[in-house]
């Protein structure tokens, strides 16, 4: 009898725990749903008890409940909502601080496939040649079919200085591309800036919106103001986003007080609508251009939308990624939590850009490798010929480009001078510091300079 009473107490405790787990995040849950949840919680309780009493092995409570939480969140069919176990929670804190071990890519699930939102500037992934829009099909020998984001991230991450092979499908290439990338400790620089002295234009490369972004942007703008720089180009290409509040704070530095930056809307019918407006007079008042591309996402799009809709500056480049959802992290304990999509965001003119992106005022495609060269280029990378050539030719110049073309020709892999220049230049900068800007090769930046000088 005592055993049965104890079992009942345990069952009651479990049911109470589940009610707290599923309802504690949002107290009005039962009141707001059309169908009471009690019946389904009872189903879960019955399944739990059957497993505990009849399953062939003795599963740990922790694994059962973690699995239940993951299953609940996976049923939302939202790649941005996920359960954060002890390891995931710790990694999230590292990533938002700008320090972690990995290859440096932001990924998502799109139409059931793993798509690269953006490689982060100056990380192993970008140096290896990973591009926004690439579809990762396998990690080493593991297929990514039907795997969730958390599992995929764990496959890609690993110990420092170990290597991981990504198998990539890229638009325009018939065959899969393979990239072997070394995992490294990564510290993301928030931004870099300089003055293009020949044009008297400020250039600000903003790589991510993290905890230090507001402070660093303010420092850069004060420098430009002191130098009396009246024209500024902000480069958000390959910026995968980051923290919503930092994007709002940076937008505030360019807009007049009272201008709408972004609005967020929660579940329909809840009235959960928040409008964010600039709280201060603009810190920088000069002319402004913003460079964007398909790797500009999330917080980058909030900033871009605020600048475009308020007619504060012009956008140049290509359509942005189109991530218009807001996530919030809820702590379930000090070491675990969930990241949950709680709202959609809208630009100042009321546009939801999720799945659509933002179209620039001036569409300028990035220089692309010619279709005639693509097959040979796939073989060039597969045979690691750029890596082999740069072991003895470490400097980018016209003579070395010419020798690189001869090197390829001897292997029956001829490509155009322009393609050879792009490949060799990219390979050289895998091992040396890339210049902050390069007007010779960067046609989008060059066009931005022309436009801002015309305004």
Tab-separated table of C-alpha atoms in Angstrom:
chain	number	residue	atom	x	y	z
A	1	UNK	CA	0.000	0.000	0.000
A	2	UNK	CA	2.792	2.392	0.939
A	3	UNK	CA	4.442	1.683	-2.407
A	4	UNK	CA	1.227	2.545	-4.286
A	5	UNK	CA	0.823	5.807	-2.327
A	6	UNK	CA	4.407	6.771	-3.117
A	7	UNK	CA	3.856	5.947	-6.780
A	8	UNK	CA	0.747	8.123	-6.854
A	9	UNK	CA	2.672	10.984	-5.253
A	10	UNK	CA	5.357	10.564	-7.870
A	11	UNK	CA	2.773	10.529	-10.666
A	12	UNK	CA	1.110	13.650	-9.258
A	13	UNK	CA	4.489	15.366	-9.033
A	14	UNK	CA	5.285	14.492	-12.640
A	15	UNK	CA	1.910	15.772	-13.852
A	16	UNK	CA	2.361	18.981	-11.840
A	17	UNK	CA	5.841	19.390	-13.282
A	18	UNK	CA	4.530	18.952	-16.808
A	19	UNK	CA	1.784	21.483	-16.248
A	20	UNK	CA	4.370	23.934	-15.003
A	21	UNK	CA	6.664	23.120	-17.897
A	22	UNK	CA	4.075	23.563	-20.612
A	23	UNK	CA	2.082	26.356	-18.990
A	24	UNK	CA	4.609	28.278	-16.962
A	25	UNK	CA	5.986	30.172	-19.952
A	26	UNK	CA	2.563	31.481	-20.861
A	27	UNK	CA	-0.013	31.418	-18.055
A	28	UNK	CA	-3.057	32.216	-20.231
A	29	UNK	CA	-2.418	29.093	-22.339
A	30	UNK	CA	-5.408	27.056	-21.201
A	31	UNK	CA	-7.717	30.021	-21.322
A	32	UNK	CA	-6.659	31.016	-24.824
A	33	UNK	CA	-6.728	27.657	-26.595
A	34	UNK	CA	-9.893	26.228	-28.121
A	35	UNK	CA	-9.165	22.704	-26.933
A	36	UNK	CA	-8.104	21.964	-23.324
A	37	UNK	CA	-4.614	20.511	-22.943
A	38	UNK	CA	-5.477	18.277	-19.953
A	39	UNK	CA	-6.376	15.289	-22.136
A	40	UNK	CA	-3.054	15.379	-23.993
A	41	UNK	CA	-1.026	15.888	-20.836
A	42	UNK	CA	-2.773	12.803	-19.484
A	43	UNK	CA	-1.729	10.899	-22.621
A	44	UNK	CA	1.836	11.970	-22.020
A	45	UNK	CA	1.648	10.921	-18.383
A	46	UNK	CA	0.357	7.491	-19.392
A	47	UNK	CA	3.142	7.033	-21.965
A	48	UNK	CA	5.723	8.111	-19.417
A	49	UNK	CA	4.438	5.593	-16.895
A	50	UNK	CA	4.329	2.759	-19.444
A	51	UNK	CA	7.939	3.469	-20.434
A	52	UNK	CA	9.076	3.614	-16.807
A	53	UNK	CA	7.400	0.308	-15.916
A	54	UNK	CA	7.548	-1.809	-19.096
A	55	UNK	CA	10.376	-0.597	-21.333
A	56	UNK	CA	13.180	-3.139	-21.691
A	57	UNK	CA	15.836	-0.714	-20.367
A	58	UNK	CA	15.758	1.904	-17.620
A	59	UNK	CA	15.749	5.332	-19.326
A	60	UNK	CA	16.806	8.363	-17.303
A	61	UNK	CA	14.100	10.887	-16.451
A	62	UNK	CA	16.300	13.679	-17.807
A	63	UNK	CA	16.518	12.116	-21.258
A	64	UNK	CA	12.779	11.431	-21.373
A	65	UNK	CA	11.820	14.968	-20.463
A	66	UNK	CA	14.461	16.596	-22.671
A	67	UNK	CA	13.173	14.468	-25.536
A	68	UNK	CA	9.604	15.543	-24.785
A	69	UNK	CA	10.538	19.221	-24.824
A	70	UNK	CA	12.429	18.828	-28.102
A	71	UNK	CA	9.496	17.013	-29.657
A	72	UNK	CA	7.073	19.719	-28.572
A	73	UNK	CA	9.217	22.468	-30.087
A	74	UNK	CA	9.919	20.476	-33.259
A	75	UNK	CA	6.150	20.150	-33.798
A	76	UNK	CA	6.058	23.929	-34.370
A	77	UNK	CA	7.958	23.345	-37.632
A	78	UNK	CA	9.985	26.499	-36.987
A	79	UNK	CA	13.754	26.189	-37.559
A	80	UNK	CA	14.426	29.197	-35.325
A	81	UNK	CA	12.707	27.751	-32.227
A	82	UNK	CA	14.705	25.122	-30.358
A	83	UNK	CA	15.443	23.550	-26.993
A	84	UNK	CA	18.743	24.591	-25.445
A	85	UNK	CA	20.290	21.875	-23.286
A	86	UNK	CA	23.304	22.597	-21.093
A	87	UNK	CA	25.713	22.496	-24.035
A	88	UNK	CA	23.512	24.511	-26.414
A	89	UNK	CA	22.775	27.129	-23.743
A	90	UNK	CA	26.477	27.612	-23.065
A	91	UNK	CA	27.264	27.839	-26.784
A	92	UNK	CA	24.547	30.456	-27.306
A	93	UNK	CA	26.071	32.626	-24.590
A	94	UNK	CA	29.481	32.243	-26.246
A	95	UNK	CA	28.185	33.153	-29.693
A	96	UNK	CA	26.388	36.320	-28.546
A	97	UNK	CA	29.630	37.403	-26.851
A	98	UNK	CA	31.442	36.952	-30.184
A	99	UNK	CA	33.726	34.104	-29.030
A	100	UNK	CA	33.290	30.435	-29.912
A	101	UNK	CA	34.928	27.450	-31.622
A	102	UNK	CA	33.668	26.531	-35.073
A	103	UNK	CA	33.912	27.393	-38.759
A	104	UNK	CA	31.891	30.625	-38.737
A	105	UNK	CA	28.604	30.137	-40.591
A	106	UNK	CA	25.008	31.015	-39.821
A	107	UNK	CA	22.584	28.363	-41.082
A	108	UNK	CA	18.847	27.726	-41.226
A	109	UNK	CA	16.401	25.091	-42.450
A	110	UNK	CA	14.605	26.218	-45.610
A	111	UNK	CA	12.176	23.950	-47.470
A	112	UNK	CA	13.653	20.989	-45.601
A	113	UNK	CA	17.252	21.788	-46.569
A	114	UNK	CA	20.194	23.249	-44.659
A	115	UNK	CA	20.903	26.656	-46.179
A	116	UNK	CA	23.776	28.994	-45.339
A	117	UNK	CA	22.424	32.396	-44.304
A	118	UNK	CA	25.912	33.817	-44.365
A	119	UNK	CA	29.545	32.967	-43.692
A	120	UNK	CA	30.850	35.371	-41.075
A	121	UNK	CA	33.581	37.754	-42.222
A	122	UNK	CA	37.188	36.579	-41.749
A	123	UNK	CA	36.251	33.122	-40.438
A	124	UNK	CA	37.431	29.721	-41.749
A	125	UNK	CA	34.146	29.213	-43.637
A	126	UNK	CA	34.458	32.457	-45.594
A	127	UNK	CA	38.130	31.901	-46.300
A	128	UNK	CA	37.366	28.390	-47.548
A	129	UNK	CA	34.828	29.775	-50.034
A	130	UNK	CA	31.436	29.027	-48.421
A	131	UNK	CA	28.798	31.457	-49.740
A	132	UNK	CA	25.361	32.673	-48.685
A	133	UNK	CA	22.703	30.501	-50.286
A	134	UNK	CA	24.843	27.351	-50.345
A	135	UNK	CA	22.926	24.192	-49.406
A	136	UNK	CA	24.859	21.832	-47.127
A	137	UNK	CA	23.890	18.238	-47.882
A	138	UNK	CA	26.412	16.320	-45.761
A	139	UNK	CA	28.851	16.939	-42.934
A	140	UNK	CA	31.761	14.526	-43.334
A	141	UNK	CA	29.924	11.288	-44.172
A	142	UNK	CA	26.671	12.143	-42.386
A	143	UNK	CA	23.600	13.093	-44.403
A	144	UNK	CA	21.673	16.068	-43.009
A	145	UNK	CA	18.293	14.847	-44.197
A	146	UNK	CA	15.619	15.177	-41.476
A	147	UNK	CA	18.085	16.570	-38.933
A	148	UNK	CA	17.335	19.598	-36.753
A	149	UNK	CA	19.474	22.719	-36.429
A	150	UNK	CA	20.892	21.746	-33.027
A	151	UNK	CA	22.079	18.350	-34.311
A	152	UNK	CA	23.576	19.910	-37.447
A	153	UNK	CA	25.467	22.525	-35.436
A	154	UNK	CA	26.931	19.785	-33.247
A	155	UNK	CA	28.156	17.944	-36.341
A	156	UNK	CA	29.854	21.043	-37.741
A	157	UNK	CA	31.393	22.172	-34.463
A	158	UNK	CA	34.155	20.238	-32.744
A	159	UNK	CA	37.538	20.492	-31.101
A	160	UNK	CA	39.849	23.341	-32.155
A	161	UNK	CA	42.213	22.554	-35.066
A	162	UNK	CA	40.266	19.480	-36.180
A	163	UNK	CA	38.814	19.489	-39.691
A	164	UNK	CA	35.297	19.051	-41.001
A	165	UNK	CA	34.222	18.407	-44.586
A	166	UNK	CA	31.099	20.165	-45.859
A	167	UNK	CA	29.423	18.872	-49.019
A	168	UNK	CA	27.692	21.806	-50.697
A	169	UNK	CA	25.213	22.219	-53.521
A	170	UNK	CA	25.580	25.627	-55.171
A	171	UNK	CA	23.352	27.250	-57.744
A	172	UNK	CA	24.899	27.024	-61.218
A	173	UNK	CA	27.098	24.032	-60.420
A	174	UNK	CA	26.013	20.579	-61.566
A	175	UNK	CA	28.189	18.714	-59.075
A	176	UNK	CA	28.512	18.985	-55.311
A	177	UNK	CA	31.382	21.086	-54.019
A	178	UNK	CA	33.507	19.863	-51.119
A	179	UNK	CA	35.084	22.164	-48.547
A	180	UNK	CA	37.464	20.864	-45.884
A	181	UNK	CA	37.540	23.481	-43.149
A	182	UNK	CA	39.601	23.702	-39.994
A	183	UNK	CA	37.661	24.418	-36.811
A	184	UNK	CA	39.215	27.309	-34.941
A	185	UNK	CA	38.579	29.467	-31.883
A	186	UNK	CA	36.694	32.394	-33.384
A	187	UNK	CA	36.556	35.913	-32.016
A	188	UNK	CA	34.347	37.991	-34.233
A	189	UNK	CA	35.373	41.598	-34.651
A	190	UNK	CA	32.189	43.632	-34.554
A	191	UNK	CA	33.383	46.090	-37.169
A	192	UNK	CA	36.253	47.756	-38.995
A	193	UNK	CA	36.339	51.263	-40.413
A	194	UNK	CA	38.547	53.577	-42.420
A	195	UNK	CA	38.452	56.680	-44.591
A	196	UNK	CA	38.731	56.344	-48.370
A	197	UNK	CA	41.051	59.316	-48.590
A	198	UNK	CA	40.930	59.680	-52.344
A	199	UNK	CA	37.131	60.080	-52.150
A	200	UNK	CA	36.779	61.556	-48.623
A	201	UNK	CA	34.216	58.861	-47.854
A	202	UNK	CA	33.944	56.926	-44.607
A	203	UNK	CA	33.716	53.139	-44.872
A	204	UNK	CA	32.245	51.098	-42.015
A	205	UNK	CA	32.225	47.298	-42.300
A	206	UNK	CA	29.695	46.031	-39.749
A	207	UNK	CA	30.087	42.249	-39.377
A	208	UNK	CA	27.548	41.301	-36.686
A	209	UNK	CA	25.172	42.838	-34.148
A	210	UNK	CA	26.433	41.598	-30.781
A	211	UNK	CA	26.849	42.933	-27.252
A	212	UNK	CA	29.626	45.392	-28.185
A	213	UNK	CA	28.140	46.724	-31.453
A	214	UNK	CA	26.516	49.897	-30.104
A	215	UNK	CA	29.708	51.006	-28.352
A	216	UNK	CA	31.922	50.255	-31.365
A	217	UNK	CA	29.649	52.001	-33.900
A	218	UNK	CA	29.437	55.074	-31.686
A	219	UNK	CA	33.237	55.181	-31.522
A	220	UNK	CA	33.500	54.936	-35.333
A	221	UNK	CA	30.916	57.656	-35.952
A	222	UNK	CA	32.618	60.020	-33.517
A	223	UNK	CA	35.856	59.464	-35.449
A	224	UNK	CA	34.175	60.259	-38.787
A	225	UNK	CA	32.568	63.374	-37.316
A	226	UNK	CA	35.902	64.618	-35.981
A	227	UNK	CA	37.438	64.095	-39.418
A	228	UNK	CA	34.529	66.032	-40.977
A	229	UNK	CA	33.508	63.077	-43.149
A	230	UNK	CA	30.188	64.008	-44.779
A	231	UNK	CA	29.697	60.779	-46.765
A	232	UNK	CA	29.513	57.308	-45.276
A	233	UNK	CA	29.114	53.782	-46.701
A	234	UNK	CA	28.002	51.082	-44.250
A	235	UNK	CA	28.744	47.561	-45.471
A	236	UNK	CA	26.289	44.948	-44.168
A	237	UNK	CA	27.097	42.253	-46.723
A	238	UNK	CA	27.482	38.806	-45.115
A	239	UNK	CA	26.202	40.205	-41.796
A	240	UNK	CA	23.873	37.442	-40.495
A	241	UNK	CA	22.298	39.666	-37.847
A	242	UNK	CA	22.407	39.150	-34.109
A	243	UNK	CA	20.735	41.050	-31.295
A	244	UNK	CA	17.510	42.950	-32.022
A	245	UNK	CA	18.153	45.668	-29.441
A	246	UNK	CA	21.614	46.418	-30.860
A	247	UNK	CA	20.180	46.877	-34.347
A	248	UNK	CA	17.636	49.324	-32.921
A	249	UNK	CA	20.337	51.224	-31.018
A	250	UNK	CA	22.524	51.540	-34.126
A	251	UNK	CA	19.558	52.694	-36.238
A	252	UNK	CA	18.881	55.377	-33.600
A	253	UNK	CA	22.311	56.907	-34.345
A	254	UNK	CA	21.273	57.803	-37.907
A	255	UNK	CA	17.615	58.798	-37.596
A	256	UNK	CA	15.898	61.917	-36.333
A	257	UNK	CA	14.277	61.626	-32.926
A	258	UNK	CA	10.816	60.059	-33.072
A	259	UNK	CA	11.279	58.143	-36.347
A	260	UNK	CA	9.957	54.564	-36.427
A	261	UNK	CA	12.760	51.976	-36.594
A	262	UNK	CA	10.812	48.713	-36.506
A	263	UNK	CA	7.645	47.233	-35.065
A	264	UNK	CA	7.071	43.714	-33.775
A	265	UNK	CA	3.764	41.868	-33.704
A	266	UNK	CA	3.123	38.765	-31.635
A	267	UNK	CA	0.359	36.193	-31.996
A	268	UNK	CA	-2.695	37.497	-33.833
A	269	UNK	CA	-5.422	38.652	-31.477
A	270	UNK	CA	-3.133	39.187	-28.479
A	271	UNK	CA	-2.608	42.887	-29.142
A	272	UNK	CA	1.095	42.298	-28.543
A	273	UNK	CA	2.406	45.028	-30.834
A	274	UNK	CA	5.517	47.022	-29.989
A	275	UNK	CA	6.765	49.986	-31.996
A	276	UNK	CA	10.365	51.067	-31.580
A	277	UNK	CA	11.214	54.702	-32.316
A	278	UNK	CA	14.490	56.595	-32.245
A	279	UNK	CA	15.013	58.151	-28.844
A	280	UNK	CA	17.818	60.590	-29.638
A	281	UNK	CA	18.926	63.064	-32.249
A	282	UNK	CA	21.067	61.431	-34.933
A	283	UNK	CA	24.756	61.099	-34.111
A	284	UNK	CA	25.772	61.087	-37.774
A	285	UNK	CA	24.027	63.504	-40.166
A	286	UNK	CA	26.024	63.071	-43.375
A	287	UNK	CA	25.053	61.266	-46.589
A	288	UNK	CA	24.568	57.544	-46.200
A	289	UNK	CA	24.734	54.424	-48.381
A	290	UNK	CA	24.158	50.874	-47.135
A	291	UNK	CA	25.601	47.829	-48.917
A	292	UNK	CA	23.519	44.633	-48.640
A	293	UNK	CA	23.369	41.202	-50.241
A	294	UNK	CA	21.776	37.784	-49.818
A	295	UNK	CA	23.931	37.249	-46.711
A	296	UNK	CA	22.444	40.283	-44.916
A	297	UNK	CA	19.835	38.913	-42.513
A	298	UNK	CA	17.741	39.528	-39.420
A	299	UNK	CA	19.155	42.493	-37.447
A	300	UNK	CA	20.915	43.691	-40.629
A	301	UNK	CA	17.544	43.836	-42.346
A	302	UNK	CA	16.024	45.792	-39.463
A	303	UNK	CA	18.701	48.451	-39.878
A	304	UNK	CA	18.436	48.409	-43.683
A	305	UNK	CA	14.637	48.686	-43.566
A	306	UNK	CA	14.797	51.601	-41.128
A	307	UNK	CA	17.241	53.501	-43.338
A	308	UNK	CA	15.337	52.810	-46.567
A	309	UNK	CA	11.777	53.426	-45.344
A	310	UNK	CA	12.735	56.649	-43.559
A	311	UNK	CA	14.555	57.824	-46.705
A	312	UNK	CA	17.667	58.371	-44.623
A	313	UNK	CA	19.948	56.745	-47.205
A	314	UNK	CA	20.049	54.406	-50.191
A	315	UNK	CA	20.565	50.645	-50.281
A	316	UNK	CA	22.952	49.203	-52.881
A	317	UNK	CA	23.648	45.590	-53.812
A	318	UNK	CA	21.345	42.578	-53.891
A	319	UNK	CA	18.139	41.504	-52.166
A	320	UNK	CA	18.635	40.581	-48.509
A	321	UNK	CA	18.062	37.129	-47.007
A	322	UNK	CA	14.543	37.611	-45.617
A	323	UNK	CA	14.524	36.625	-41.934
A	324	UNK	CA	11.788	38.635	-40.265
A	325	UNK	CA	11.164	36.646	-37.082
A	326	UNK	CA	12.063	37.605	-33.522
A	327	UNK	CA	13.351	35.016	-31.054
A	328	UNK	CA	13.440	35.252	-27.284
A	329	UNK	CA	15.402	32.987	-24.960
A	330	UNK	CA	13.444	31.693	-21.962
A	331	UNK	CA	15.500	30.197	-19.129
A	332	UNK	CA	14.012	27.031	-17.653
A	333	UNK	CA	16.931	26.778	-15.250
A	334	UNK	CA	20.290	28.500	-14.989
A	335	UNK	CA	21.755	26.051	-17.524
A	336	UNK	CA	18.906	25.198	-19.907
A	337	UNK	CA	16.220	27.063	-21.831
A	338	UNK	CA	14.355	27.447	-25.083
A	339	UNK	CA	14.751	29.852	-27.948
A	340	UNK	CA	11.247	30.612	-29.193
A	341	UNK	CA	9.919	32.718	-32.050
A	342	UNK	CA	7.618	35.221	-30.342
A	343	UNK	CA	6.930	37.801	-33.032
A	344	UNK	CA	7.324	38.947	-36.624
A	345	UNK	CA	8.928	42.279	-37.289
A	346	UNK	CA	7.824	44.920	-39.761
A	347	UNK	CA	9.696	47.780	-41.397
A	348	UNK	CA	8.596	51.377	-40.692
A	349	UNK	CA	6.239	51.252	-43.709
A	350	UNK	CA	4.613	48.098	-42.328
A	351	UNK	CA	6.268	45.534	-44.603
A	352	UNK	CA	6.999	42.009	-43.360
A	353	UNK	CA	10.176	40.909	-45.106
A	354	UNK	CA	10.185	37.295	-43.887
A	355	UNK	CA	10.826	35.002	-46.826
A	356	UNK	CA	10.997	38.013	-49.169
A	357	UNK	CA	13.952	40.129	-48.159
A	358	UNK	CA	14.505	43.826	-48.879
A	359	UNK	CA	15.124	45.001	-52.430
A	360	UNK	CA	17.891	47.642	-52.654
A	361	UNK	CA	17.275	51.045	-54.255
A	362	UNK	CA	20.141	50.245	-56.635
A	363	UNK	CA	20.458	46.584	-57.663
A	364	UNK	CA	24.085	45.771	-58.378
A	365	UNK	CA	24.910	42.055	-58.797
A	366	UNK	CA	28.281	40.947	-57.531
A	367	UNK	CA	30.773	39.854	-60.174
A	368	UNK	CA	30.181	36.199	-60.966
A	369	UNK	CA	32.365	33.523	-62.433
A	370	UNK	CA	31.379	32.846	-66.038
A	371	UNK	CA	29.268	29.795	-66.837
A	372	UNK	CA	31.999	28.546	-69.192
A	373	UNK	CA	34.445	28.289	-66.271
A	374	UNK	CA	32.212	26.580	-63.707
A	375	UNK	CA	32.956	22.935	-64.499
A	376	UNK	CA	36.704	23.489	-64.517
A	377	UNK	CA	36.530	25.559	-61.343
A	378	UNK	CA	34.713	22.750	-59.528
A	379	UNK	CA	37.574	20.408	-60.493
A	380	UNK	CA	40.196	23.031	-59.554
A	381	UNK	CA	38.798	23.228	-56.032
A	382	UNK	CA	38.271	19.479	-55.755
A	383	UNK	CA	41.941	18.876	-56.609
A	384	UNK	CA	42.972	21.687	-54.193
A	385	UNK	CA	45.029	23.375	-56.898
A	386	UNK	CA	44.697	26.943	-55.510
A	387	UNK	CA	46.072	25.709	-52.186
A	388	UNK	CA	48.933	23.934	-53.930
A	389	UNK	CA	49.869	26.969	-56.062
A	390	UNK	CA	49.855	29.483	-53.195
A	391	UNK	CA	52.403	27.454	-51.253
A	392	UNK	CA	55.020	28.957	-53.561
A	393	UNK	CA	53.187	32.117	-54.701
A	394	UNK	CA	52.004	33.965	-51.625
A	395	UNK	CA	51.551	37.449	-53.044
A	396	UNK	CA	48.733	38.673	-55.249
A	397	UNK	CA	49.959	40.487	-58.367
A	398	UNK	CA	49.487	40.337	-62.155
A	399	UNK	CA	52.560	38.181	-62.717
A	400	UNK	CA	51.413	35.536	-60.226
A	401	UNK	CA	47.915	35.509	-61.763
A	402	UNK	CA	49.520	34.835	-65.150
A	403	UNK	CA	51.579	31.995	-63.660
A	404	UNK	CA	48.479	30.595	-61.973
A	405	UNK	CA	46.720	30.432	-65.343
A	406	UNK	CA	49.717	28.598	-66.816
A	407	UNK	CA	49.714	26.260	-63.823
A	408	UNK	CA	46.061	25.381	-64.550
A	409	UNK	CA	46.575	25.147	-68.307
A	410	UNK	CA	49.223	22.442	-67.837
A	411	UNK	CA	46.547	20.418	-66.048
A	412	UNK	CA	44.000	20.969	-68.846
A	413	UNK	CA	41.886	23.227	-66.630
A	414	UNK	CA	41.947	26.557	-68.461
A	415	UNK	CA	39.812	29.417	-67.141
A	416	UNK	CA	39.511	33.129	-67.939
A	417	UNK	CA	41.859	35.748	-66.558
A	418	UNK	CA	39.045	37.243	-64.466
A	419	UNK	CA	38.106	33.894	-62.903
A	420	UNK	CA	41.767	33.089	-62.225
A	421	UNK	CA	42.225	36.486	-60.579
A	422	UNK	CA	39.217	35.980	-58.293
A	423	UNK	CA	40.250	32.459	-57.259
A	424	UNK	CA	43.920	33.285	-56.687
A	425	UNK	CA	43.119	36.466	-54.798
A	426	UNK	CA	40.678	34.621	-52.496
A	427	UNK	CA	43.244	31.890	-51.842
A	428	UNK	CA	45.992	34.380	-50.980
A	429	UNK	CA	43.722	36.038	-48.407
A	430	UNK	CA	43.101	32.714	-46.695
A	431	UNK	CA	46.609	33.066	-45.285
A	432	UNK	CA	47.103	36.812	-45.058
A	433	UNK	CA	45.053	39.754	-43.894
A	434	UNK	CA	42.463	40.835	-46.421
A	435	UNK	CA	42.383	44.596	-47.152
A	436	UNK	CA	39.402	46.330	-45.612
A	437	UNK	CA	38.116	47.368	-49.025
A	438	UNK	CA	39.166	46.824	-52.623
A	439	UNK	CA	37.650	49.037	-55.294
A	440	UNK	CA	39.414	47.088	-58.061
A	441	UNK	CA	37.462	43.866	-57.474
A	442	UNK	CA	34.439	45.042	-55.477
A	443	UNK	CA	32.047	46.362	-58.122
A	444	UNK	CA	29.243	46.868	-55.566
A	445	UNK	CA	31.385	49.092	-53.375
A	446	UNK	CA	32.679	50.958	-56.425
A	447	UNK	CA	29.100	51.605	-57.551
A	448	UNK	CA	28.231	52.862	-54.051
A	449	UNK	CA	31.086	55.350	-54.241
A	450	UNK	CA	29.806	56.594	-57.621
A	451	UNK	CA	26.214	56.947	-56.339
A	452	UNK	CA	27.077	58.742	-53.091
A	453	UNK	CA	29.221	61.198	-55.038
A	454	UNK	CA	26.271	61.884	-57.355
A	455	UNK	CA	23.779	62.559	-54.547
